[in-house]
Every structure is written in structure tokens, then in C-alpha cells.
Amino acid sequence: MKDCLFCKIIAGEIPSRKVYEDKRLFAFEDIKPQAPTHILIVPKQHLETLLEISDAHNELIGSVFLAASKIARKQGIAQSGFRVVANCNQDAGQTVFHIHFHLLGGRPMAWPPG
Ligand code: AMP
Ligand code: ZN
């Protein structure tokens, strides 16, 4: 998708600090981390919001959570704990309209989120 920040990062046209990649996903460090570990797990397929997910994406979305636990183990936050967050549209604070899952950890987190 032309003019999509995350499509450009996945294509290597914009640099990122990659931590994981497989055939469906690309994961890299968030540029403005909100926790000691803050990684974005991004499907390679350009979908603008969670609302575009359909039955056709079951394997893709399953793979996100498998990747999240693999990355959490590798980053050393699996036992202390971590959070996986996806923001959809304005009230949730979505700023990049290519779906992504925030993997956050390395500090205690409050609930409910702000
Ligand atoms: P959201 O607000 O849920 O749409 O999340 C977008 C995330 O992308 C934010 O946490 C930003 O800090 C992050 N972000 C924006 N630009 C970049 C970039 N060039 N490299 C890495 N992370 C980025
Ligand atoms: Zn995109």
C-alpha cells in the first residue's frame, strides 16, 4: 500500500529495529516506547483497522499471539508478564492505519488502561 508507514517499514524502505519476522508478520521496536519492552507486531498484509478482519484472517490473527509469546520469551518478559494491545479507531487512540499489536512489558501495568 503506497503511503502507508508500516508497509514501508515492512518493505525496508523506512528503517526499523526488527525483532521478529515470519511469512505473515513483521515485528520491530516502537519508536516511542511506553514500557521497557515495547514491540509492534505487524501483519504484512495491509488491513487498516481490526474491523477489516474476517474469517479469512483466522490463521493470521492466531499467528500474532503465537509470535507475541515467542517474542516475550526471547525478550525475557514472559514470566514477569506482558500485555498485547490493539487500538482501533479514534477513541482507542489508533494513529497508524495498518493493523498492529503492541507487545508491552518490563514493568507493572495498571488496569483499567487510561
Ligand atoms: P497506535 O497509536 O496504536 O496506532 O500505534 C502506533 C505506534 O507506532 C505508536 O506507538 C508509535 O510510537 C509507533 N510508531 C510510529 N512511527 C514509528 C516508526 N517509524 N517506527 C516505529 N514505531 C513507530
Ligand atoms: Zn500498510
Coordinates of N, CA and C and ligand atoms in Angstrom, one line a residue:
M1 N 0.9 -1.2 0.0 CA 0.0 0.0 0.0 C 0.9 1.2 0.0
K2 N 0.7 2.1 -1.0 CA 1.5 3.3 -1.1 C 1.2 4.2 0.1
D3 N 2.2 4.9 0.5 CA 2.0 5.9 1.6 C 1.5 5.4 2.9
C4 N 1.8 4.1 3.1 CA 1.5 3.5 4.5 C 2.8 3.3 5.2
L5 N 2.9 4.0 6.4 CA 4.2 3.9 7.1 C 4.6 2.4 7.4
F6 N 3.7 1.6 7.9 CA 4.1 0.3 8.2 C 4.4 -0.6 7.0
C7 N 3.7 -0.4 5.9 CA 4.0 -1.1 4.7 C 5.5 -0.7 4.2
K8 N 5.8 0.5 4.4 CA 7.2 1.0 4.1 C 8.2 0.3 5.0
I9 N 7.9 0.2 6.3 CA 8.8 -0.4 7.2 C 9.0 -1.9 6.8
I10 N 7.9 -2.6 6.6 CA 7.9 -4.0 6.2 C 8.8 -4.2 4.9
A11 N 8.7 -3.2 4.0 CA 9.4 -3.3 2.7 C 10.9 -2.9 2.9
G12 N 11.2 -2.4 4.1 CA 12.6 -2.0 4.3 C 12.9 -0.6 3.7
E13 N 11.9 0.1 3.3 CA 12.1 1.5 2.8 C 12.2 2.5 3.8
I14 N 11.8 2.2 5.0 CA 12.0 3.0 6.2 C 12.6 2.1 7.3
P15 N 13.7 2.6 7.9 CA 14.4 1.7 8.8 C 13.7 1.4 10.1
S16 N 13.9 0.2 10.6 CA 13.3 -0.2 11.9 C 14.2 -1.1 12.6
R17 N 14.0 -1.3 13.9 CA 14.8 -2.3 14.7 C 14.0 -3.6 14.8
K18 N 14.2 -4.4 13.8 CA 13.4 -5.6 13.7 C 13.8 -6.6 14.8
V19 N 12.7 -7.3 15.3 CA 13.0 -8.3 16.4 C 12.4 -9.6 15.9
Y20 N 11.6 -9.7 14.9 CA 11.0 -11.0 14.5 C 10.4 -10.8 13.1
E21 N 10.5 -11.9 12.4 CA 9.8 -11.9 11.1 C 9.4 -13.3 10.7
D22 N 8.2 -13.5 10.2 CA 7.9 -14.8 9.5 C 7.1 -14.5 8.3
K23 N 6.5 -15.5 7.7 CA 5.9 -15.3 6.4 C 4.7 -14.3 6.5
R24 N 4.1 -14.2 7.6 CA 2.9 -13.4 7.8 C 3.1 -12.1 8.5
L25 N 4.2 -12.0 9.4 CA 4.3 -11.0 10.3 C 5.7 -10.3 10.3
F26 N 5.7 -9.1 10.7 CA 7.0 -8.3 10.9 C 6.9 -7.6 12.2
A27 N 7.9 -7.7 13.1 CA 7.8 -7.1 14.4 C 9.1 -6.3 14.6
F28 N 8.9 -5.1 15.2 CA 10.0 -4.2 15.5 C 9.7 -3.3 16.7
E29 N 10.8 -2.7 17.2 CA 10.7 -1.9 18.4 C 9.9 -0.6 18.1
D30 N 9.0 -0.2 19.0 CA 8.3 1.0 18.9 C 9.2 2.2 19.0
I31 N 9.1 3.2 18.2 CA 10.0 4.4 18.2 C 9.8 5.2 19.4
K32 N 8.6 5.1 20.1 CA 8.3 5.9 21.3 C 7.8 4.9 22.4
P33 N 8.8 4.2 23.0 CA 8.4 3.1 23.8 C 7.6 3.6 25.1
Q34 N 6.5 2.9 25.4 CA 5.7 3.2 26.6 C 6.0 2.2 27.7
A35 N 7.0 1.3 27.6 CA 7.4 0.4 28.6 C 8.8 0.0 28.2
P36 N 9.6 -0.6 29.2 CA 11.0 -1.1 28.8 C 11.0 -2.0 27.6
T37 N 10.0 -2.8 27.4 CA 9.9 -3.6 26.2 C 8.6 -3.1 25.5
H38 N 8.7 -2.6 24.3 CA 7.5 -2.2 23.5 C 7.8 -2.5 22.1
I39 N 7.1 -3.5 21.6 CA 7.4 -4.1 20.3 C 6.0 -4.0 19.5
L40 N 6.1 -3.7 18.2 CA 4.9 -3.7 17.4 C 4.9 -5.0 16.5
I41 N 3.9 -5.8 16.6 CA 3.7 -7.0 15.8 C 2.8 -6.6 14.7
V42 N 3.3 -6.6 13.5 CA 2.5 -6.1 12.4 C 2.3 -7.1 11.3
P43 N 1.0 -7.5 11.0 CA 0.8 -8.3 9.8 C 1.3 -7.7 8.5
K44 N 1.9 -8.5 7.7 CA 2.4 -7.9 6.4 C 1.3 -7.5 5.5
Q45 N 0.2 -8.1 5.7 CA -1.0 -7.7 4.8 C -1.5 -6.4 5.3
H46 N -1.8 -5.5 4.4 CA -2.3 -4.1 4.8 C -3.8 -4.2 5.0
L47 N -4.2 -4.1 6.3 CA -5.6 -4.0 6.7 C -5.6 -2.8 7.6
E48 N -6.5 -1.9 7.3 CA -6.5 -0.6 8.0 C -6.8 -0.6 9.5
T49 N -7.9 -1.4 9.8 CA -8.3 -1.5 11.2 C -8.7 -2.9 11.5
L50 N -8.9 -3.2 12.8 CA -9.4 -4.5 13.2 C -10.7 -4.8 12.6
L51 N -11.4 -3.8 12.2 CA -12.8 -4.0 11.6 C -12.7 -4.7 10.2
E52 N -11.5 -4.8 9.6 CA -11.4 -5.4 8.3 C -11.0 -6.9 8.5
I53 N -10.9 -7.4 9.7 CA -10.6 -8.8 9.9 C -11.8 -9.7 9.7
S54 N -11.6 -10.7 8.9 CA -12.7 -11.6 8.6 C -12.2 -13.1 8.8
D55 N -13.1 -14.0 8.6 CA -12.7 -15.5 8.7 C -11.5 -15.8 7.9
A56 N -11.2 -15.1 6.9 CA -10.1 -15.4 6.0 C -8.8 -15.1 6.8
H57 N -8.9 -14.4 7.9 CA -7.6 -14.0 8.6 C -7.4 -14.8 9.9
N58 N -8.2 -15.9 10.1 CA -8.1 -16.6 11.3 C -6.6 -17.1 11.6
E59 N -5.9 -17.6 10.6 CA -4.6 -18.1 10.8 C -3.6 -16.9 11.1
L60 N -3.8 -15.8 10.4 CA -3.0 -14.6 10.6 C -3.1 -14.1 12.0
I61 N -4.3 -14.0 12.5 CA -4.5 -13.5 13.9 C -4.0 -14.4 14.9
G62 N -4.2 -15.7 14.7 CA -3.7 -16.7 15.6 C -2.2 -16.6 15.7
S63 N -1.6 -16.4 14.5 CA -0.1 -16.3 14.5 C 0.4 -15.1 15.2
V64 N -0.4 -14.0 15.4 CA 0.1 -12.9 16.1 C 0.3 -13.2 17.6
F65 N -0.6 -14.0 18.2 CA -0.4 -14.3 19.6 C 0.6 -15.4 19.8
L66 N 0.8 -16.3 18.9 CA 1.9 -17.2 19.0 C 3.3 -16.4 18.9
A67 N 3.4 -15.5 18.0 CA 4.6 -14.7 17.9 C 4.8 -13.8 19.1
A68 N 3.7 -13.3 19.7 CA 3.8 -12.5 20.9 C 4.4 -13.3 22.0
S69 N 4.0 -14.5 22.2 CA 4.6 -15.3 23.3 C 6.0 -15.7 23.0
K70 N 6.4 -16.0 21.7 CA 7.8 -16.3 21.4 C 8.7 -15.1 21.6
I71 N 8.2 -13.9 21.2 CA 9.0 -12.7 21.4 C 9.1 -12.4 22.9
A72 N 8.0 -12.5 23.6 CA 8.1 -12.2 25.1 C 9.1 -13.1 25.8
R73 N 9.1 -14.4 25.4 CA 10.1 -15.3 26.0 C 11.5 -14.8 25.6
K74 N 11.8 -14.5 24.4 CA 13.1 -14.0 23.9 C 13.5 -12.7 24.6
Q75 N 12.6 -11.9 24.9 CA 12.9 -10.6 25.5 C 13.0 -10.7 27.0
G76 N 12.7 -11.9 27.5 CA 12.8 -12.1 29.0 C 11.7 -11.5 29.8
I77 N 10.5 -11.3 29.2 CA 9.4 -10.7 29.9 C 8.2 -11.7 30.1
A78 N 8.4 -13.0 29.7 CA 7.3 -13.9 29.6 C 6.9 -14.2 31.1
Q79 N 7.8 -14.4 32.0 CA 7.4 -14.8 33.3 C 6.9 -13.6 34.2
S80 N 7.6 -12.5 34.0 CA 7.1 -11.3 34.8 C 5.8 -10.8 34.3
G81 N 5.5 -10.9 33.0 CA 4.2 -10.6 32.4 C 4.3 -9.6 31.3
F82 N 3.3 -9.6 30.5 CA 3.2 -8.7 29.4 C 1.8 -8.4 28.9
R83 N 1.6 -7.4 28.1 CA 0.3 -7.1 27.6 C 0.3 -7.0 26.1
V84 N -0.7 -7.5 25.4 CA -0.8 -7.3 23.9 C -2.1 -6.4 23.7
V85 N -1.8 -5.3 23.0 CA -2.9 -4.3 22.8 C -3.0 -4.0 21.4
A86 N -4.3 -3.9 20.9 CA -4.6 -3.4 19.6 C -5.6 -2.2 19.7
N87 N -5.2 -1.1 19.2 CA -6.1 0.1 19.2 C -6.9 0.2 17.9
C88 N -8.2 0.4 18.0 CA -9.0 0.5 16.8 C -9.7 1.9 16.8
N89 N -9.4 2.7 15.8 CA -10.1 4.0 15.6 C -9.8 5.0 16.7
Q90 N -10.6 6.1 16.6 CA -10.3 7.3 17.4 C -10.3 7.1 18.9
D91 N -11.3 6.6 19.5 CA -11.4 6.5 20.9 C -10.3 5.7 21.6
A92 N -9.8 4.7 20.8 CA -8.7 3.9 21.3 C -7.3 4.5 21.1
G93 N -7.3 5.5 20.3 CA -6.0 6.2 20.0 C -5.2 5.7 18.9
Q94 N -5.9 5.0 17.9 CA -5.1 4.5 16.8 C -4.6 5.6 15.9
T95 N -3.3 5.6 15.6 CA -2.6 6.6 14.9 C -2.1 6.1 13.5
V96 N -1.8 4.9 13.5 CA -1.3 4.3 12.2 C -2.3 3.3 11.7
F97 N -2.8 3.5 10.5 CA -4.0 2.7 10.0 C -3.5 1.6 9.1
H98 N -2.7 0.8 9.7 CA -2.3 -0.6 9.3 C -2.2 -1.4 10.5
I99 N -3.0 -2.4 10.6 CA -3.2 -3.1 11.9 C -1.9 -3.5 12.6
H100 N -1.9 -3.4 13.9 CA -0.6 -3.8 14.6 C -1.0 -4.1 16.0
F101 N -0.2 -4.9 16.7 CA -0.4 -5.3 18.1 C 0.8 -4.9 18.9
H102 N 0.5 -4.1 19.9 CA 1.6 -3.6 20.8 C 1.9 -4.7 21.8
L103 N 3.1 -5.1 21.9 CA 3.6 -6.1 23.0 C 4.4 -5.2 24.0
L104 N 3.8 -5.1 25.2 CA 4.4 -4.3 26.2 C 4.7 -5.1 27.5
G105 N 5.9 -4.8 28.0 CA 6.3 -5.5 29.2 C 7.5 -4.9 29.9
G106 N 7.9 -5.5 31.0 CA 9.1 -5.0 31.7 C 8.8 -4.0 32.8
R107 N 7.6 -3.8 33.1 CA 7.2 -3.0 34.2 C 5.7 -3.4 34.6
P108 N 5.3 -3.2 35.9 CA 3.9 -3.4 36.2 C 3.0 -2.5 35.5
M109 N 1.9 -2.9 35.1 CA 0.9 -2.1 34.3 C -0.4 -2.0 35.1
A110 N -1.0 -0.8 34.9 CA -2.3 -0.5 35.6 C -3.4 -1.1 34.8
W111 N -4.5 -1.4 35.5 CA -5.8 -1.8 34.9 C -6.9 -1.1 35.6
P112 N -7.9 -0.4 35.0 CA -8.1 -0.4 33.6 C -7.1 0.6 32.9
P113 N -6.8 0.4 31.6 CA -5.9 1.3 30.9 C -6.5 2.7 30.8
G114 N -5.7 3.7 30.6 CA -6.2 5.0 30.5 C -6.9 5.3 29.2
Ligands
AMP1 P1 -1.3 3.3 17.5 O1 -1.3 4.6 18.2 O2 -1.9 2.2 18.3 O3 -1.8 3.4 16.1 O4 0.3 2.9 17.5 C1 1.2 3.4 16.5 C2 2.5 3.2 17.1 O5 3.5 3.3 16.1 C3 2.9 4.2 18.2 O6 3.2 3.5 19.4 C4 4.1 4.9 17.6 O7 5.1 5.2 18.6 C5 4.7 3.9 16.6 N1 5.5 4.4 15.5 C6 5.2 5.4 14.7 N2 6.1 5.6 13.8 C7 7.0 4.6 14.0 C8 8.3 4.2 13.4 N3 8.8 4.9 12.3 N4 9.0 3.2 13.9 C9 8.5 2.5 15.0 N5 7.3 2.8 15.6 C10 6.6 3.8 15.1
ZN2 ZN 0.2 -0.7 5.3

